[in-house]
mmCIF file of C-alpha atoms in Angstrom:
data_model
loop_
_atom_site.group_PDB
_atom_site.id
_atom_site.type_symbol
_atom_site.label_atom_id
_atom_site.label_comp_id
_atom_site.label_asym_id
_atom_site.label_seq_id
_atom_site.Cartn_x
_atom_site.Cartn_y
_atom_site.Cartn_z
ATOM 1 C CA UNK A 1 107.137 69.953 143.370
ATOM 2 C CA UNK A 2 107.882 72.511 140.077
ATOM 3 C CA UNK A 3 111.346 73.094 139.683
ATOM 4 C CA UNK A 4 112.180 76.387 140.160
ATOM 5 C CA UNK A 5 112.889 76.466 135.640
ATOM 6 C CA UNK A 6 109.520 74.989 134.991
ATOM 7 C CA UNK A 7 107.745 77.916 137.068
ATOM 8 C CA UNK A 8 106.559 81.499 136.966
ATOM 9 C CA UNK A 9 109.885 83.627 135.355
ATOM 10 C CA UNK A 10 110.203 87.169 134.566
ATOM 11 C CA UNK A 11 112.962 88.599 132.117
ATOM 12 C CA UNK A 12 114.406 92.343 131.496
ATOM 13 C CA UNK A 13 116.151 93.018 128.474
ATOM 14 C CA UNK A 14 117.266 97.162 127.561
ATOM 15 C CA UNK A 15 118.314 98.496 123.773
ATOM 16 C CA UNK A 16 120.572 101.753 124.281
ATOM 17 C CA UNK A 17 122.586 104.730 123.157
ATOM 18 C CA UNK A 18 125.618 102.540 123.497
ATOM 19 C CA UNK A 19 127.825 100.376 126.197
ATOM 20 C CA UNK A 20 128.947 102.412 128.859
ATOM 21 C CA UNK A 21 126.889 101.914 131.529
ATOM 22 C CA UNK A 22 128.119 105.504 133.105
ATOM 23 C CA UNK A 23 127.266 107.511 130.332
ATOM 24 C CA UNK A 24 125.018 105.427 127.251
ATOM 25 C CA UNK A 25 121.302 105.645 127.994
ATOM 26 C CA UNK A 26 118.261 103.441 127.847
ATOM 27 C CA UNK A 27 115.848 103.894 124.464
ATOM 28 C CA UNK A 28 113.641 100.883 124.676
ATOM 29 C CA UNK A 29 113.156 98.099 127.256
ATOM 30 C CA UNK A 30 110.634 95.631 127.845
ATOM 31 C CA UNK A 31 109.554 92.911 130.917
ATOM 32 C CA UNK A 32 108.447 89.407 129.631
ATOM 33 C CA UNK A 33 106.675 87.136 132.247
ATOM 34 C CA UNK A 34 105.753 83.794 131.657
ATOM 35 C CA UNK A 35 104.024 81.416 134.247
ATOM 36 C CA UNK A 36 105.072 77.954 132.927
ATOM 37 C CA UNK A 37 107.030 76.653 130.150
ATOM 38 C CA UNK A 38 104.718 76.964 126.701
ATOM 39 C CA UNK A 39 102.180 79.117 128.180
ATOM 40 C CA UNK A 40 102.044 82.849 126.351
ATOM 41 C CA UNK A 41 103.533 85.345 127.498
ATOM 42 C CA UNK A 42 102.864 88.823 128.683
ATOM 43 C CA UNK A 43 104.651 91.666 127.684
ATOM 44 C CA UNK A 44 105.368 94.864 128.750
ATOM 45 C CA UNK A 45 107.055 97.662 126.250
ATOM 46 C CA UNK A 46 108.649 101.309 126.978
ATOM 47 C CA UNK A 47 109.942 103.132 124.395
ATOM 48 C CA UNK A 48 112.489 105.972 125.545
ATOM 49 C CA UNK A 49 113.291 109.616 124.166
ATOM 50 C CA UNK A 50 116.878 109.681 125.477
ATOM 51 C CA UNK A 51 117.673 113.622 125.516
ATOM 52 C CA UNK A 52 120.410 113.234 123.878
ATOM 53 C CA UNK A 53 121.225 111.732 120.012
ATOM 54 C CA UNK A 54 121.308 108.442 119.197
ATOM 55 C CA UNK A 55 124.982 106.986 117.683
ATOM 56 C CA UNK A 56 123.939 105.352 114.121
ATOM 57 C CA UNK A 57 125.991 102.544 115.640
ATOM 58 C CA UNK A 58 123.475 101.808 118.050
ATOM 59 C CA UNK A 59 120.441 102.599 115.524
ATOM 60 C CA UNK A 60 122.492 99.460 113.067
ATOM 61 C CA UNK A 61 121.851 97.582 115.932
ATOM 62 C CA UNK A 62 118.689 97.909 117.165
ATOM 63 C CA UNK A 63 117.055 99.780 114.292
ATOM 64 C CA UNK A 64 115.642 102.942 116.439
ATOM 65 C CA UNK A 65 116.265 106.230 114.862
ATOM 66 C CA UNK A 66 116.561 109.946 116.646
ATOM 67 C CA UNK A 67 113.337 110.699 114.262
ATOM 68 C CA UNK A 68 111.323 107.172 115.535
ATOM 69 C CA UNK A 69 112.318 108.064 119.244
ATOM 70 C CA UNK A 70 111.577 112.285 119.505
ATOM 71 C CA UNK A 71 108.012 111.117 118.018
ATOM 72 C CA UNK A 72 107.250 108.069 119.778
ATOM 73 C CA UNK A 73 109.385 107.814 122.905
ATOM 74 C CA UNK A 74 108.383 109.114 126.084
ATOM 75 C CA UNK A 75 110.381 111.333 128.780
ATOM 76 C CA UNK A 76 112.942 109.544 130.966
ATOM 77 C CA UNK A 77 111.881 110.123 134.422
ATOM 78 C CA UNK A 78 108.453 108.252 134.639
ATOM 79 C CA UNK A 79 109.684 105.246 132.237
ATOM 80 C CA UNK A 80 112.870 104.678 134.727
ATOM 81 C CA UNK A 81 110.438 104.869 137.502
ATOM 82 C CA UNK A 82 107.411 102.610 135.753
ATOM 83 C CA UNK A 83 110.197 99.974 135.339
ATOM 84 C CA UNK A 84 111.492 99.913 138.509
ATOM 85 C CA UNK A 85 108.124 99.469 139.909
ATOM 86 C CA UNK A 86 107.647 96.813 137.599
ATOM 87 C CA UNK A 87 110.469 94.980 138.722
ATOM 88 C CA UNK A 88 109.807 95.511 142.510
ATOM 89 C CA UNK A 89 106.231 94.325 141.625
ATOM 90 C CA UNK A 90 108.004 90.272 140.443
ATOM 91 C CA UNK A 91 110.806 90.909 143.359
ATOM 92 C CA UNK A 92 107.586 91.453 145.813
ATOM 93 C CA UNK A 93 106.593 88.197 144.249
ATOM 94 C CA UNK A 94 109.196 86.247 144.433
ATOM 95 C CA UNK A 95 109.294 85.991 141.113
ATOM 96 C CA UNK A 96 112.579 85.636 139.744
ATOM 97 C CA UNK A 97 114.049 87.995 136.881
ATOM 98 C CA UNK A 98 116.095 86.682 134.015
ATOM 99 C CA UNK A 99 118.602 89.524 132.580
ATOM 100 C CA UNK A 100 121.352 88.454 130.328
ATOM 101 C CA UNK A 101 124.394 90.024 131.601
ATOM 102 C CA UNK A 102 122.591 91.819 134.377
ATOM 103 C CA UNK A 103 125.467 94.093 135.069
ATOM 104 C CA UNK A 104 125.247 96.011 131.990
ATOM 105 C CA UNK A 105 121.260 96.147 132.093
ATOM 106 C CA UNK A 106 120.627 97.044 135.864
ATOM 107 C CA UNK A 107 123.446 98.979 136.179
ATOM 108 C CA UNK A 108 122.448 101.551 132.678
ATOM 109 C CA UNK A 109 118.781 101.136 134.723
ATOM 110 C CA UNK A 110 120.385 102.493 138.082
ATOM 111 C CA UNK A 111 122.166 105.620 136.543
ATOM 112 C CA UNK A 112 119.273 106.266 134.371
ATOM 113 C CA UNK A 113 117.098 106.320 138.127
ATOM 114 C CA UNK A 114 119.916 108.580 139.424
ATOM 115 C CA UNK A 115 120.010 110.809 136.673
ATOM 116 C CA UNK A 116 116.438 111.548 136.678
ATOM 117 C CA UNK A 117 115.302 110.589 139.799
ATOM 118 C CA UNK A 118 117.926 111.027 142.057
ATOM 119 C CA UNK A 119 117.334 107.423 143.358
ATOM 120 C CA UNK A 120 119.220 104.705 143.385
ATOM 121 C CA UNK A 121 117.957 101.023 141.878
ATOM 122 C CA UNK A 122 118.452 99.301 145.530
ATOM 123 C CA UNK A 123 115.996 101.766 146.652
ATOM 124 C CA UNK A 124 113.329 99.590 145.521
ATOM 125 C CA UNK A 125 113.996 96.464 146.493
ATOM 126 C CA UNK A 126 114.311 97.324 150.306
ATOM 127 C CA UNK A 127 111.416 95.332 151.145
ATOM 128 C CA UNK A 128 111.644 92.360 148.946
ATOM 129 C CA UNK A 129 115.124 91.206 147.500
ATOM 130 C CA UNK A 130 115.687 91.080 143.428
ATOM 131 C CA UNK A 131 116.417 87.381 142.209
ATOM 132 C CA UNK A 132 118.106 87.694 139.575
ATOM 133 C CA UNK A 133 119.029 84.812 136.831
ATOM 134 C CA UNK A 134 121.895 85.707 134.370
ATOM 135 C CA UNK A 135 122.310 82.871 131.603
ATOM 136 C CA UNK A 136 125.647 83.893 130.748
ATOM 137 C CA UNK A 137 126.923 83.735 133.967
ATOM 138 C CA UNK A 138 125.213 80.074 134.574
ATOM 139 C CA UNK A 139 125.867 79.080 131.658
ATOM 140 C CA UNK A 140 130.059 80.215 131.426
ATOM 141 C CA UNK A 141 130.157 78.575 135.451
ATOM 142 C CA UNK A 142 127.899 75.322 134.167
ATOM 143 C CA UNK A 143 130.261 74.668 130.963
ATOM 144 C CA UNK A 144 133.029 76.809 131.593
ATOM 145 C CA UNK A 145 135.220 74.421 129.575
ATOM 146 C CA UNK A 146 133.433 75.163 126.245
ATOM 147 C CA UNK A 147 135.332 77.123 123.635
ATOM 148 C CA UNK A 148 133.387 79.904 121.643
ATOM 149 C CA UNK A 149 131.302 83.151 122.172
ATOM 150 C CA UNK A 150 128.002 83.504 124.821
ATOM 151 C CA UNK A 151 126.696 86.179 123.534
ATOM 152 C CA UNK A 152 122.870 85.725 122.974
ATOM 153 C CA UNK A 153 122.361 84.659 119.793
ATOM 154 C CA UNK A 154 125.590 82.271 120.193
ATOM 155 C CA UNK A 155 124.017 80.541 123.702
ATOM 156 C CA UNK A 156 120.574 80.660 121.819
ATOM 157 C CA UNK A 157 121.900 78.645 118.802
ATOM 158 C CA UNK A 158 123.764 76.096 121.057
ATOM 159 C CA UNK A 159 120.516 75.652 123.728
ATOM 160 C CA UNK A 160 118.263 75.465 120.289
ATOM 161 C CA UNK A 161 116.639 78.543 122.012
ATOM 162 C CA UNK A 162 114.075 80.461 118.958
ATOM 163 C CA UNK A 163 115.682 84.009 118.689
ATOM 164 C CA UNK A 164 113.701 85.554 116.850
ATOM 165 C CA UNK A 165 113.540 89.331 116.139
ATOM 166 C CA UNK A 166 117.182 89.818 117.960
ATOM 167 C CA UNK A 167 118.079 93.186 119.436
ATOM 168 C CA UNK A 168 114.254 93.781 119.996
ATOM 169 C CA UNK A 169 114.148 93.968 123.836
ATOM 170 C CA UNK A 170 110.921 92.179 124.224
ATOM 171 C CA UNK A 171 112.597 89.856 121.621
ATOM 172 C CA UNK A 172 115.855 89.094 123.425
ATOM 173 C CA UNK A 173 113.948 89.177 127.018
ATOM 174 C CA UNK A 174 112.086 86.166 125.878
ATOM 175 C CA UNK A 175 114.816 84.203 124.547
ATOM 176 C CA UNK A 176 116.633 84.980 128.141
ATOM 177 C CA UNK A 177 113.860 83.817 129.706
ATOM 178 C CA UNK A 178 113.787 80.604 127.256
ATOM 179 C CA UNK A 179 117.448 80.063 127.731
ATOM 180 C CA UNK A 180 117.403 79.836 131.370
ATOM 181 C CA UNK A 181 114.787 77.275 131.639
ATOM 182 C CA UNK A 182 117.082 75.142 128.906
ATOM 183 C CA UNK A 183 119.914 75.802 131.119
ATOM 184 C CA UNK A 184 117.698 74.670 133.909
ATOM 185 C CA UNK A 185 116.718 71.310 132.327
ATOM 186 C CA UNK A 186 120.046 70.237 130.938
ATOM 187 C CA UNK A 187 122.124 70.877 134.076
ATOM 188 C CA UNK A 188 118.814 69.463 136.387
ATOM 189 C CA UNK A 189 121.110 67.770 138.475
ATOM 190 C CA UNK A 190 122.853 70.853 139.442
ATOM 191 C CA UNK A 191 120.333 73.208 140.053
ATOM 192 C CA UNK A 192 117.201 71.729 140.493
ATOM 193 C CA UNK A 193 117.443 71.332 144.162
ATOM 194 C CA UNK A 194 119.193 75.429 144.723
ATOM 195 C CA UNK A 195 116.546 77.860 145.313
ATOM 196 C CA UNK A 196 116.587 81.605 143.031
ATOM 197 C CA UNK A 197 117.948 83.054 146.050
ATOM 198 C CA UNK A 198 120.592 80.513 146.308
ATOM 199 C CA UNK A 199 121.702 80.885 143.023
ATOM 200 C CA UNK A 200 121.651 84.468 143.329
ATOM 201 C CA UNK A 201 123.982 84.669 145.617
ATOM 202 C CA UNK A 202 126.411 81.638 143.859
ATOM 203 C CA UNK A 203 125.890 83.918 140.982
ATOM 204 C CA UNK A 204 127.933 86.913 142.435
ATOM 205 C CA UNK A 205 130.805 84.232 143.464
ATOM 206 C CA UNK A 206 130.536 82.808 140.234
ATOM 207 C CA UNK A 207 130.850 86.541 137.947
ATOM 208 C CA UNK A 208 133.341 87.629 140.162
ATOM 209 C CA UNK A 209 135.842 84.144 139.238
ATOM 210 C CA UNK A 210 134.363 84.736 135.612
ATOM 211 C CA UNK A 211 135.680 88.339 135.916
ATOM 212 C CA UNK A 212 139.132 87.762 137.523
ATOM 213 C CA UNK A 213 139.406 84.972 135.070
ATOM 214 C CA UNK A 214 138.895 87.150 131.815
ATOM 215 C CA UNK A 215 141.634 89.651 133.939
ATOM 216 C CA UNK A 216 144.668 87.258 133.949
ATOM 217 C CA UNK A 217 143.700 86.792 130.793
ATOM 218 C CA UNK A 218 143.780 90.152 129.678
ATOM 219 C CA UNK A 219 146.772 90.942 131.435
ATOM 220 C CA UNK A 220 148.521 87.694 129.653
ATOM 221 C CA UNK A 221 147.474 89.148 126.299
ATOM 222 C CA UNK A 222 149.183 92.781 127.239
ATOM 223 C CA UNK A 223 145.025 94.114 126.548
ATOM 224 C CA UNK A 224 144.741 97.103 129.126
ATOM 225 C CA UNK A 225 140.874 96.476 130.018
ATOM 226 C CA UNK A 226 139.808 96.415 133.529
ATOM 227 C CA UNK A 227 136.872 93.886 134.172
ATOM 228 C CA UNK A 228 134.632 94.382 136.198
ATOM 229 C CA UNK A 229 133.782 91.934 138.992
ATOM 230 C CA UNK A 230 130.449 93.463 140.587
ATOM 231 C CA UNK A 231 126.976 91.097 139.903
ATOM 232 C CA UNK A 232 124.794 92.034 139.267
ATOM 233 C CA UNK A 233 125.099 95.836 139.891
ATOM 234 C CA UNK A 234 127.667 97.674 139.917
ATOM 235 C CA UNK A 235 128.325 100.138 142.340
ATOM 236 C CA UNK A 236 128.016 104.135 141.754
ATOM 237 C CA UNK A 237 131.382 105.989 140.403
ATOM 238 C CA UNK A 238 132.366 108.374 142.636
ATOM 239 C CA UNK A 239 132.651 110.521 139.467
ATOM 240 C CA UNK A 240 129.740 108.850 137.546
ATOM 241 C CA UNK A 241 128.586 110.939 134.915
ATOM 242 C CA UNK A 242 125.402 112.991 135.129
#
């Protein structure tokens, strides 16, 4: 029987105005779906006209300009909804979806929905659960003794995951996607025999320790930043920005 790594994946990757999930907004994202290990994948692009202008922080980053996105990118409201049918379409599946640090991605994709749809994320997974895979959270539970950064690129260099093309979202969506089925085969023995939705749920136990973790370390270091411990969506503010 196919381990759950060497089957069908999907992965969600987002490129934004910035990194607060409350307030930042979406500009480009992209779903990558592969069947099996090697085979090509398909990919599926949106490209975003936020509303609102675009920090030339971000645009260092990901290269998209105020200019590129008022020409090119469409209106919020039916891209948040086209990607959340998207997803629902792999969750409907089965299929499970690969998002590196889901928490900042699915949570910017929620209050994007409530902002101009007045609907939340959940709302479309009723029917059929999301199953989401988060390499950095696998990976930081899996070798949680390792010193160094997880970012992306950093997990990509030390899985020999290609990266090519980074801060592209189609571009880091398939190295997420890559990553977790190199995670997969070098810790077989650990999670070959959990189902997605087993490791789903581990996953919240497991970001939650990660999170109180980084806390007590935070507090130790006399840092004042709150972590939060929500996988791999975070709950509405009561005072969320609009």
């Amino acid at each position: 029987m196919t381990c759950w790594y060497e089957g069908p994946l999907a992965a969600f990757d987002t490129e934004t105005t910035g990194v607060d999930v409350e307030t930042d907004r979406i500009v480009s994202a992209a779903v990558v779906v592969q069947d099996a290990p090697g085979t090509r994948p398909r990919v599926t692009r949106w490209l975003v006209n936020p509303g609102m202008p675009v920090p030339e922080a971000a645009t260092a980053v990901h290269g998209l300009t105020d200019e590129h996105l008022q020409r090119n990118g469409r209106w919020p409201a039916p891209v948040m909804y086209e990607i959340a049918e998207h997803l629902a379409e792999h969750a409907a599946m089965h299929r499970p979806l690969v998002v590196m640090n889901a928490p900042f991605d699915l949570t910017l994709l929620d209050r994007e929905l409530r902002r101009h749809r007045a609907s939340a994320l959940d709302r479309w997974f009723e029917a059929s659960p999301l199953l989401v895979l988060d390499p950095r959270v696998l990976d930081k539970h899996l070798d949680r003794y390792r010193k160094g950064r997880r970012t992306l690129t950093d997990l990509c260099a030390h899985y020999e995951v290609s990266l090519e093309g980074a801060h592209d979202a189609a571009a880091d969506a398939l190295a997420s996607l890559d990553l977790v089925r190199a995670l997969g085969r070098r810790f077989a023995a650990r999670l070959e025999r959990l189902s997605p939705a087993e490791l789903h749920t581990l996953q919240t136990t497991w970001h939650a320790a990660q999170a109180r973790g980084l806390q007590a370390w935070f507090a130790r270091s006399g840092t004042p930043e709150t972590v939060n411990t929500y996988w791999p969506l975070r709950p509405e503010l009561p005072a969320a920005a609009a």
